[in-house]
Coordinates of C-alpha atoms in Angstrom, one line a residue:
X1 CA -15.6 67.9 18.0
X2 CA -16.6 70.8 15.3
X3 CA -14.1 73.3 15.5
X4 CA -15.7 75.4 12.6
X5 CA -19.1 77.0 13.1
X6 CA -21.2 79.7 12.3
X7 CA -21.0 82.5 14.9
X8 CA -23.7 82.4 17.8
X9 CA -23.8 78.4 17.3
X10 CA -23.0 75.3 19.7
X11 CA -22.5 71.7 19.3
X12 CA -24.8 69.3 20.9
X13 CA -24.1 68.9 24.1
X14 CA -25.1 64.9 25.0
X15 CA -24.8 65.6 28.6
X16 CA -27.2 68.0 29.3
X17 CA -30.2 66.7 30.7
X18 CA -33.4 67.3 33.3
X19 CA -34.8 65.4 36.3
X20 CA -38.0 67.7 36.1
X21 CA -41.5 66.1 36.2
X22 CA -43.2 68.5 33.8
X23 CA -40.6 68.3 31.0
X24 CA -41.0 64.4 31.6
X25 CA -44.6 64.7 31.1
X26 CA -44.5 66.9 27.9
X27 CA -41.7 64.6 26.8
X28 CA -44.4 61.5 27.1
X29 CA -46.5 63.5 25.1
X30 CA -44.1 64.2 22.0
X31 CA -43.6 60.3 22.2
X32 CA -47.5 59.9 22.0
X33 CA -47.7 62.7 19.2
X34 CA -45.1 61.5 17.2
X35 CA -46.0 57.9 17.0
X36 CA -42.7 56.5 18.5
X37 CA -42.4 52.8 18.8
X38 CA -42.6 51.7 22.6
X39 CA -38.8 49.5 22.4
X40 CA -36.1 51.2 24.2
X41 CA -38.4 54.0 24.9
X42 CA -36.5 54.9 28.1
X43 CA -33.7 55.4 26.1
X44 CA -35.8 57.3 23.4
X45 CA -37.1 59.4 26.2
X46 CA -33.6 60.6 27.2
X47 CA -32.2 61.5 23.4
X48 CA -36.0 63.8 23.2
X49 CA -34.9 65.3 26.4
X50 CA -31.2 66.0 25.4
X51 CA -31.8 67.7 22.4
X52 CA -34.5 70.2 23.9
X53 CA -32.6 70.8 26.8
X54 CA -29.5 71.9 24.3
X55 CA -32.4 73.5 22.5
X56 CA -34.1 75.8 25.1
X57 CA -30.5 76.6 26.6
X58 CA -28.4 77.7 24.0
X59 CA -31.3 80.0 23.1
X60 CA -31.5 81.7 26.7
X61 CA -27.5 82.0 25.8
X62 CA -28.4 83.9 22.4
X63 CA -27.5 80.3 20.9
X64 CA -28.1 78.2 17.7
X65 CA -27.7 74.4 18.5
X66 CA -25.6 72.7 15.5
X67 CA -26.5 68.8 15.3
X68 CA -24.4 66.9 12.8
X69 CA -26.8 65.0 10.5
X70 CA -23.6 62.5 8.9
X71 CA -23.4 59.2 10.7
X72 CA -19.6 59.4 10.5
X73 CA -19.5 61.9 13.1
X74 CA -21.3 59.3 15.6
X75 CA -19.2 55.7 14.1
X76 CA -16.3 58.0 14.9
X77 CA -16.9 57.9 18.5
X78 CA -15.2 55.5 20.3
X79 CA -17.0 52.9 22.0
X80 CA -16.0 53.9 26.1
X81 CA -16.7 57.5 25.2
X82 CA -20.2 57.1 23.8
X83 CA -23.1 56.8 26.3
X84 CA -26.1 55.2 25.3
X85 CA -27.8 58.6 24.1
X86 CA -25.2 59.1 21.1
X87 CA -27.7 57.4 18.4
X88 CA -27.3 59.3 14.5
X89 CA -30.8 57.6 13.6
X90 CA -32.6 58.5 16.3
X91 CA -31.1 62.2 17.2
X92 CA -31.9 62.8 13.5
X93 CA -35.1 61.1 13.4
X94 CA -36.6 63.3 16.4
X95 CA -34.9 66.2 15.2
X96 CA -37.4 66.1 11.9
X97 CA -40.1 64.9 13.7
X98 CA -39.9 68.5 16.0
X99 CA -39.2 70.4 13.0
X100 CA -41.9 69.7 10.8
X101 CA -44.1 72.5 10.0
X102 CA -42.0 74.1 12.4
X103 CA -43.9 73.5 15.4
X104 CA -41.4 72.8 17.9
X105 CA -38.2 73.5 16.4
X106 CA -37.1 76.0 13.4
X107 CA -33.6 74.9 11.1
X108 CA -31.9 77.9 10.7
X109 CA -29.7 76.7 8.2
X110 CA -29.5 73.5 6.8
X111 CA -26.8 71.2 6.6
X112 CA -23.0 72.2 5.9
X113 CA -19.9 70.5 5.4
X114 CA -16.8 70.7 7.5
X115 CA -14.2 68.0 8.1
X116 CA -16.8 66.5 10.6
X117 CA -19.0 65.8 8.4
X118 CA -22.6 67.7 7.6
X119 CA -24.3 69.9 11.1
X120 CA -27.4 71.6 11.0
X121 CA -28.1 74.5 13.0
X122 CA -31.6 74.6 15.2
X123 CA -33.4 76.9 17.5
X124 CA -36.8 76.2 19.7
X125 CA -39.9 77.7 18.3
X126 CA -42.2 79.7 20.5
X127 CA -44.3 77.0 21.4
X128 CA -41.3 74.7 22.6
X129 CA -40.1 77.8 24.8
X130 CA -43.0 78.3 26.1
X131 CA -43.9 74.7 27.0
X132 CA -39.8 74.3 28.6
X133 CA -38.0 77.2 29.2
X134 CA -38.6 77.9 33.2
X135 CA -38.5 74.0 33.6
X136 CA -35.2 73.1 31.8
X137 CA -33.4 76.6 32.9
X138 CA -34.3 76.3 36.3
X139 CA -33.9 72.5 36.6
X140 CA -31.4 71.0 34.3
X141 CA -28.7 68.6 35.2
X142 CA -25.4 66.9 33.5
X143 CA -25.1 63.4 33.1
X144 CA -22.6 61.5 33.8
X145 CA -20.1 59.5 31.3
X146 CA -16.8 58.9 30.8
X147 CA -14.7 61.3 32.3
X148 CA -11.0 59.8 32.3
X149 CA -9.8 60.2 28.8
X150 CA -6.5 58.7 27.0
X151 CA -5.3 60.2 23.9
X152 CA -2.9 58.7 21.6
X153 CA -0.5 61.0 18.8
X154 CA -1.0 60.7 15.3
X155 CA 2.1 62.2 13.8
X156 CA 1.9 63.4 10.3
X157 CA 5.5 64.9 8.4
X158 CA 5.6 68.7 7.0
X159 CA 7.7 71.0 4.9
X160 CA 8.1 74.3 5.9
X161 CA 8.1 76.0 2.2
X162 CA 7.5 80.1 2.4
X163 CA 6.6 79.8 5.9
X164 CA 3.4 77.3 5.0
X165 CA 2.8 73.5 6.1
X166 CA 3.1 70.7 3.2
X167 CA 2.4 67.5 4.6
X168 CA 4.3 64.5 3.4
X169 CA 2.9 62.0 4.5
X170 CA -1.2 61.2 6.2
X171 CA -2.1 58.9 8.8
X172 CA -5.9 58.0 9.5
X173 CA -8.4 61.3 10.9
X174 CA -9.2 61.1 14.1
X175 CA -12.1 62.0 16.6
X176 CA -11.2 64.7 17.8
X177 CA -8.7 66.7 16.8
X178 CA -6.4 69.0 18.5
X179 CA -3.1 70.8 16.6
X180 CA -0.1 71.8 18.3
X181 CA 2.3 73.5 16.4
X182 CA 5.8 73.8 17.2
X183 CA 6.3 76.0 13.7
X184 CA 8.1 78.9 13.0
X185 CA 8.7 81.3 10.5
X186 CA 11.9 81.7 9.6
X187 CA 14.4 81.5 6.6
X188 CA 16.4 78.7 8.9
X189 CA 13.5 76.2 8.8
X190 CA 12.8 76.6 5.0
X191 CA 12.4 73.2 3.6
X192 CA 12.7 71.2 7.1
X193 CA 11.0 68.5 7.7
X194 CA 8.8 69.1 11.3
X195 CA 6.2 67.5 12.6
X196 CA 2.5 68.2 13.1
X197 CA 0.5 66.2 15.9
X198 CA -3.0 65.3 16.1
X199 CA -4.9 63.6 18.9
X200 CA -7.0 61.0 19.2
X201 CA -9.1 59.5 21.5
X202 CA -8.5 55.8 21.7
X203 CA -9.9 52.7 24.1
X204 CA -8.3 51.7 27.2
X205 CA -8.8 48.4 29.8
X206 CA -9.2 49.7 33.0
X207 CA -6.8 49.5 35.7
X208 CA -7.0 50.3 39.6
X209 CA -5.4 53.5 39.3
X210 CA -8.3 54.5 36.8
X211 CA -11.0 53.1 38.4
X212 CA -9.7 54.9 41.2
X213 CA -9.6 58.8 39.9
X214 CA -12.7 57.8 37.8
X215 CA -14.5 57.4 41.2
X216 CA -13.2 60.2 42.5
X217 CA -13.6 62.7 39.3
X218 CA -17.8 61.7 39.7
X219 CA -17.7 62.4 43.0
X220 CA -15.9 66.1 42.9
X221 CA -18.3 66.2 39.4
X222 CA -21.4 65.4 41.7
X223 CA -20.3 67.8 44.0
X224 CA -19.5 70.8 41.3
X225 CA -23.1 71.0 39.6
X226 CA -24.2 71.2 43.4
X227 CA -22.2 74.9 43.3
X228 CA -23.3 77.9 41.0
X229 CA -20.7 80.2 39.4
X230 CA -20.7 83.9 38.2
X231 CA -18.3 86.4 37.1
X232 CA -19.4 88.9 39.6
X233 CA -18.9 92.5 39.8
X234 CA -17.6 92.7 36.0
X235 CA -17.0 96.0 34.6
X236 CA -19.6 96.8 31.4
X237 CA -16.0 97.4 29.4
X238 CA -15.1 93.7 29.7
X239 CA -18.4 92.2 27.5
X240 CA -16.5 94.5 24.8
X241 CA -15.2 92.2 21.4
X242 CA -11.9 91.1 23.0
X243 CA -14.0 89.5 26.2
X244 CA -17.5 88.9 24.7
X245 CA -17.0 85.8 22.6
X246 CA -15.0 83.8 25.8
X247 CA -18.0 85.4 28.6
X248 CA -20.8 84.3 26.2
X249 CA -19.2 80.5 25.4
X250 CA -20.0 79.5 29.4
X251 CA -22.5 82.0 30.7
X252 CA -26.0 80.5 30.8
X253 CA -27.7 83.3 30.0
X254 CA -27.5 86.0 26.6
X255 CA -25.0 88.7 27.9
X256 CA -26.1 91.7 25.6
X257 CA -28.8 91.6 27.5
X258 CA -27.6 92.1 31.1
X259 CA -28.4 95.2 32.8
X260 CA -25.6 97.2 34.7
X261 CA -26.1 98.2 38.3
X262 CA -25.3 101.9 39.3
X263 CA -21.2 101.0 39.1
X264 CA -21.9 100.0 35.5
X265 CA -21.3 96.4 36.9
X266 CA -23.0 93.2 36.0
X267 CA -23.1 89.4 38.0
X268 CA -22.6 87.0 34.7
X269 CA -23.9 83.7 35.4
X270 CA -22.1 80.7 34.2
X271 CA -23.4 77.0 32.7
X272 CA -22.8 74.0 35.2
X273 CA -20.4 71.9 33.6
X274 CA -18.4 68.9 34.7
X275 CA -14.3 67.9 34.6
X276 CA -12.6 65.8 32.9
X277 CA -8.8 64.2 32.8
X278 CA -7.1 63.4 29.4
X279 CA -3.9 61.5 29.6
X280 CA -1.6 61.3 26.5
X281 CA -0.1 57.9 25.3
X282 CA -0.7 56.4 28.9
X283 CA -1.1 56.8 32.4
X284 CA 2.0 58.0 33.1
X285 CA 1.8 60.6 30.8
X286 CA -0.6 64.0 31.1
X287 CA -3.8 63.3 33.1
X288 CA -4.7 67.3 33.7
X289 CA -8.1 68.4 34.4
X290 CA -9.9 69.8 31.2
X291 CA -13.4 70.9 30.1
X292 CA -14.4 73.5 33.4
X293 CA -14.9 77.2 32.4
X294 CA -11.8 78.3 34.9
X295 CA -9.3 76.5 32.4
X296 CA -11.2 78.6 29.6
X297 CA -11.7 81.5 30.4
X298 CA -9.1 84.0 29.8
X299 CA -6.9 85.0 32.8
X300 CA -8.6 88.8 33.1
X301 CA -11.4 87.5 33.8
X302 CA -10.7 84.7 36.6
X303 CA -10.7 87.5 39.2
X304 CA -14.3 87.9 38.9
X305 CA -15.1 84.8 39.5
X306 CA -17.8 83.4 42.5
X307 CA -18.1 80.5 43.6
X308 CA -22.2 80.3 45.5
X309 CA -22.0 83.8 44.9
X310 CA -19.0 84.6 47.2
X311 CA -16.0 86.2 45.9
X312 CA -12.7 83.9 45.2
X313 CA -8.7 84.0 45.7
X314 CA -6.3 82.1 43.3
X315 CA -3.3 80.7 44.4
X316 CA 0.0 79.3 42.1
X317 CA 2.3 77.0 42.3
X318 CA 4.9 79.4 41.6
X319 CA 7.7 78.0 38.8
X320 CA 6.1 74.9 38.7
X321 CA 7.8 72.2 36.4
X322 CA 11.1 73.9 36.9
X323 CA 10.9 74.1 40.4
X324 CA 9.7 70.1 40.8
X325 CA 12.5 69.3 38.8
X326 CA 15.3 70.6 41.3
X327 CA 13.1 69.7 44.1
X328 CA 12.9 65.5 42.3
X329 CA 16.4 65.9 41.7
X330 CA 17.3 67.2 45.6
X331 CA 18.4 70.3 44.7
X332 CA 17.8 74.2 45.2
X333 CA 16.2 75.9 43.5
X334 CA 16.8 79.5 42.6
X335 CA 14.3 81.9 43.9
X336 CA 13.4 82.2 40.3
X337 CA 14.7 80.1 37.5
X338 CA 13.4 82.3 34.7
X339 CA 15.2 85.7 35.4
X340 CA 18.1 84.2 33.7
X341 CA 20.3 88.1 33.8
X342 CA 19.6 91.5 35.7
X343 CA 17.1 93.8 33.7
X344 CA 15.2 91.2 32.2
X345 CA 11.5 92.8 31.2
X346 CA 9.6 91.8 33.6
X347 CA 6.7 91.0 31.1
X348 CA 7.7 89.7 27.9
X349 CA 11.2 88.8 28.8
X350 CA 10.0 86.6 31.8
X351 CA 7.5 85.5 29.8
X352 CA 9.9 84.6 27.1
X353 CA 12.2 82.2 29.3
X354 CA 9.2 80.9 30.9
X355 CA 8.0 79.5 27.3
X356 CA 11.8 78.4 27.1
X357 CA 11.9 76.1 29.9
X358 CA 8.8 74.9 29.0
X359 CA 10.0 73.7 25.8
X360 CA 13.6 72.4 27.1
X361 CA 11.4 70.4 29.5
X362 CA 8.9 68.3 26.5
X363 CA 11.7 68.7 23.7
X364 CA 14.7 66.4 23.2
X365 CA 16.7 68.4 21.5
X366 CA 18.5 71.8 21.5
X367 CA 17.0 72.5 17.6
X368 CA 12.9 71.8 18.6
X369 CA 13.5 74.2 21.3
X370 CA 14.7 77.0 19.1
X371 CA 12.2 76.2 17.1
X372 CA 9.9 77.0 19.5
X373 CA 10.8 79.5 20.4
X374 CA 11.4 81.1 17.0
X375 CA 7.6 80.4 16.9
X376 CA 6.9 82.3 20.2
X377 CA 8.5 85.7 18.9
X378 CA 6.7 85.6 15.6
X379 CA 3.5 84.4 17.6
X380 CA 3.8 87.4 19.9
X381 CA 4.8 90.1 17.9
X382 CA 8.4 90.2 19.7
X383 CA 10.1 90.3 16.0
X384 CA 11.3 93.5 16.6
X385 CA 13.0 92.8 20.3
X386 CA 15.2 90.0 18.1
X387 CA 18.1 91.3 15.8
X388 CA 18.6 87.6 14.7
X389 CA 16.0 85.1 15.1
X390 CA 18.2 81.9 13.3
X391 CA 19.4 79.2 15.4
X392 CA 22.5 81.1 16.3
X393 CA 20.7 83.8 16.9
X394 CA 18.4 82.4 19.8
X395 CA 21.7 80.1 20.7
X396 CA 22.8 82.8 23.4
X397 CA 19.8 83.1 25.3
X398 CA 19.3 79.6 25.4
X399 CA 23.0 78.9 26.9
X400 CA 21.8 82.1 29.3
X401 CA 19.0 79.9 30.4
X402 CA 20.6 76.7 31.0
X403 CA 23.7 78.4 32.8
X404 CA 21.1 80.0 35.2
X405 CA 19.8 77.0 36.1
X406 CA 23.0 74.9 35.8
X407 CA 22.1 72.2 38.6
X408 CA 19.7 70.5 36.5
X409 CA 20.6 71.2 32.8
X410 CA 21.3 67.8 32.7
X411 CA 18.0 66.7 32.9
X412 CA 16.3 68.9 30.0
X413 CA 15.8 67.7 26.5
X414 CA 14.1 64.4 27.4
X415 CA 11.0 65.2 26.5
X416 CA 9.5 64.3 29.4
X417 CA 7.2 67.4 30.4
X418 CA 3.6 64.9 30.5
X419 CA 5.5 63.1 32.9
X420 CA 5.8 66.3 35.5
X421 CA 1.9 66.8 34.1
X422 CA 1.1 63.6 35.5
X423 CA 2.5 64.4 38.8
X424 CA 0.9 67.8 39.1
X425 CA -2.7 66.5 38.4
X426 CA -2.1 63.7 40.8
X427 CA -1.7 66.8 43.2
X428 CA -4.5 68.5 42.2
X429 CA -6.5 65.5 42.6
X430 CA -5.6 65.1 46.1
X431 CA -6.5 68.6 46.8
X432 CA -9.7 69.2 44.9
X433 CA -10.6 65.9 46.9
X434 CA -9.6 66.7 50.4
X435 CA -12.0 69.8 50.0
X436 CA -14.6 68.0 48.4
X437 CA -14.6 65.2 51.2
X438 CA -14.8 67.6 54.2
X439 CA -17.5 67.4 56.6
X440 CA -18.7 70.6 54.7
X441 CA -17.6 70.1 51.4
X442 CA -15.6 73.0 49.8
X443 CA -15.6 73.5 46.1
X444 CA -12.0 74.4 44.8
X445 CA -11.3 74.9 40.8
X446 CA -8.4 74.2 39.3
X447 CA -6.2 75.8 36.9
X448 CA -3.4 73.4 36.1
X449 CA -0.9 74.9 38.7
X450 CA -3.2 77.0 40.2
X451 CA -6.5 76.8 42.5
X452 CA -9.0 79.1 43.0
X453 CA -11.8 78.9 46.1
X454 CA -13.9 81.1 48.1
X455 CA -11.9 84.0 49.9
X456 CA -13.2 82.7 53.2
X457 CA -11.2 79.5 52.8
X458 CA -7.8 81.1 51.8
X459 CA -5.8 79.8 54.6
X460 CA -7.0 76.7 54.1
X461 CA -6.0 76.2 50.3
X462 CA -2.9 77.5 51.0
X463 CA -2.0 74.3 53.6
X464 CA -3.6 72.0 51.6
X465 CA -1.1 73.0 48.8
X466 CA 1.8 72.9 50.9
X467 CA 0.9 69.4 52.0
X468 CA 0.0 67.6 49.0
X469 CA 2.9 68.9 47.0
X470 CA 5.6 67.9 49.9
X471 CA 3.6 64.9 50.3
X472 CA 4.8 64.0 45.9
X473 CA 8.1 65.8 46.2
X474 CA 9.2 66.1 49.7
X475 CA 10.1 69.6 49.6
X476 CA 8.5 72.4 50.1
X477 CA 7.0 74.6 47.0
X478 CA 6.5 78.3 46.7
X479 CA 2.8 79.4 46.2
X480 CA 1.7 83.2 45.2

């Protein structure tokens, strides 16, 4: 959606919602005020209480709401991913209707352009607080829509000239845009032709297999907004610049504003949200779990996290992709594929060849890889670590790499990492389901190759990954 926005501002959010009687009553009241025809008014009634919900919450966050005014932003939405509350004339229409003579809401600033097309940026006035705020804080609600998500490439052609993109050639925009770069910097790729992918979200005929994980993605989702998270016990240092923007984008309420207890502590609470799972190409292909504040949030703060108030554990798959890949080949695996020579740097180095095997696994060829990786240095500020950083240069680390983990260097450079992607979210799925289908449900977040659940339930989520795993690859993992 809009990438680019003006600090201390967030995009409409269409699922946001409220089941509570008195915002349902003042809703039927704005209808009456505003004149509003009587056809479709249930669905009329919804949109109204969509955008004050956005409304009232992103100003307890210390939030602007943007709303795009261009009806390209809504066409652009493809048909399976647009519920019934996705309307440009009527979001926009009720929208000036609450705005005039500023009585319910207040444009901050009007309309700006972006690649999107136009957004304008609103916040409730006093009276629309004062009418909503306890009701839609204390009692709002997601709704549900489409929640299994396929994503096709659109490949555009660069030249690398002084380190800077040129693009060749242009295909169609898309919805919603993602950019992964595999670019570097460096005098070998001057004038190469790379590649630059966008994705798109694109229309799919359902099949068992998604009917199947749709109905069971609603049912953990129905489960999850039953739970309340926090990042409990959080040190006053961590709302600092290098944490503050990442807290604030899923805490429900304005962090400057928390008070610290006598350890200089605070409990931040965080926004219900809901999953999702976005395959890539097809359904073999991809199908992690996306959109939850635990695959946001940045990896110092995870610790802090509470699930119901009670304080968590995270457990890894431990060298996960790598690891499979022996294990679906019937081989062993080293105790750990990435140390590839004694006095490796436990940090960066590790960190380094990690990155490497990642890229050997989703890159056909030796070149894309050292590409990559050249990437990754200049990325990470490891220039200095690297007396050459050409192809040759990066050649002998890379033959390091594959030596180590001999056994199966046949079976890099296929670009088939999605593949091992699919195979660990079908995991995850059976886990995050077990737990949720308990006689007493337990929540469990995932993290790609890792889950996190209430410290009480440790043992438990360490079984539960042993079993599901062996019960795909028929050999035991190693979790940490």
């Amino acid at each position: 959606m809009i990438k680019k926005k003006k600090e201390g501002s967030e995009l409409i959010k269409f699922k946001r919602t409220s089941n509570n009687e008195n915002i349902s009553s003042f809703v039927d009241g704005l209808i009456k005020e505003f004149k509003i025809i009587q056809k479709h008014l249930s669905r009329k009634k919804k949109i109204l209480i969509n955008l004050i919900a956005n409304l009232v919450i992103n100003h307890n966050r210390g939030l602007n709401t943007a709303i795009p005014r261009s009806e390209s932003f809504y066409s652009k939405i493809k048909t399976r991913y647009k519920s019934d509350i996705i309307s440009h004339d009527l979001i926009v229409e009720f929208i000036d209707l609450m705005k005039s003579n500023d009585k319910y809401v207040i444009e901050k600033y009007k309309a700006s352009r972006n690649e999107f097309g136009e957004a304008s940026l609103y916040s409730p006035s006093n009276l629309l607080i004062k009418h909503c705020k306890d009701d839609i804080i204390n009692n709002y609600t997601l709704l549900e829509d489409e929640c299994i998500l396929l994503r096709k490439k659109i490949i555009n052609n660069n030249t690398i000239s002084n380190g800077e993109l040129t693009q060749n050639t242009s295909s169609s925009s898309s919805d919603e845009v993602t950019v992964e770069e595999t670019i570097s910097s460096g005098i070998e790729d001057e004038g190469e032709i790379t590649q630059k992918h966008r994705k798109m979200l694109v229309d799919y005929s359902d099949t068992d297999y998604t009917r199947s994980i749709r109905s069971d993605l609603n049912e953990y989702n129905r489960f999850r907004i039953q739970n309340t998270f926090s990042l409990k016990g959080l040190p006053m240092n961590m709302l600092d610049k290098k944490y503050k923007e990442n807290i604030q984008r899923f805490a429900s309420v304005n962090i400057s504003k928390l008070i610290p207890d006598a350890k200089n502590r605070v409990t931040v609470p965080l926004a219900p949200d809901h999953l999702v799972r976005i395959f890539t190409e097809d359904f073999e292909k991809g199908g992690r779990f996306y959109r939850g504040f635990e695959t946001q949030l940045k990896k110092e703060l995870r610790p802090f996290i509470a699930i119901n108030g009670e304080p968590t554990v995270e457990f890894d798959y431990s060298n996960y992709h790598i690891r499979m890949l022996y294990h679906l080949h019937n081989k062993r695996c080293p105790d750990d594929p990435y140390t590839v020579f004694e006095g490796l740097d436990p940090d960066d180095g590790r960190d380094y060849y990690k990155t490497m095997v990642a890229a050997c696994l989703n890159n056909n060829n030796e070149k894309s890889v050292l590409r990559t990786m050249r990437y990754y240095i200049t990325k990470n500020g490891l220039r200095d670590y690297f007396s050459d950083i050409t192809n040759e240069g990066l050649k002998a680390g890379l033959k390091l790499l594959l030596n180590h983990n001999r056994k199966v260097a046949q079976y890099l450079f296929h670009g088939d990492g999605l593949e091992y992607h699919k195979i660990d979210s079908d995991i995850a799925n059976d886990i995050m389901m077990y737990f949720t289908r308990l006689k007493k449900p337990i929540l469990v977040l995932c993290v790609h190759d890792s889950f996190i659940i209430a410290r009480t339930h440790s043992d438990q989520l360490h079984r539960a990954m042993n079993k599901f795993y062996r019960a795909k690859v028929h050999k035991y993992p190693k979790i940490k």
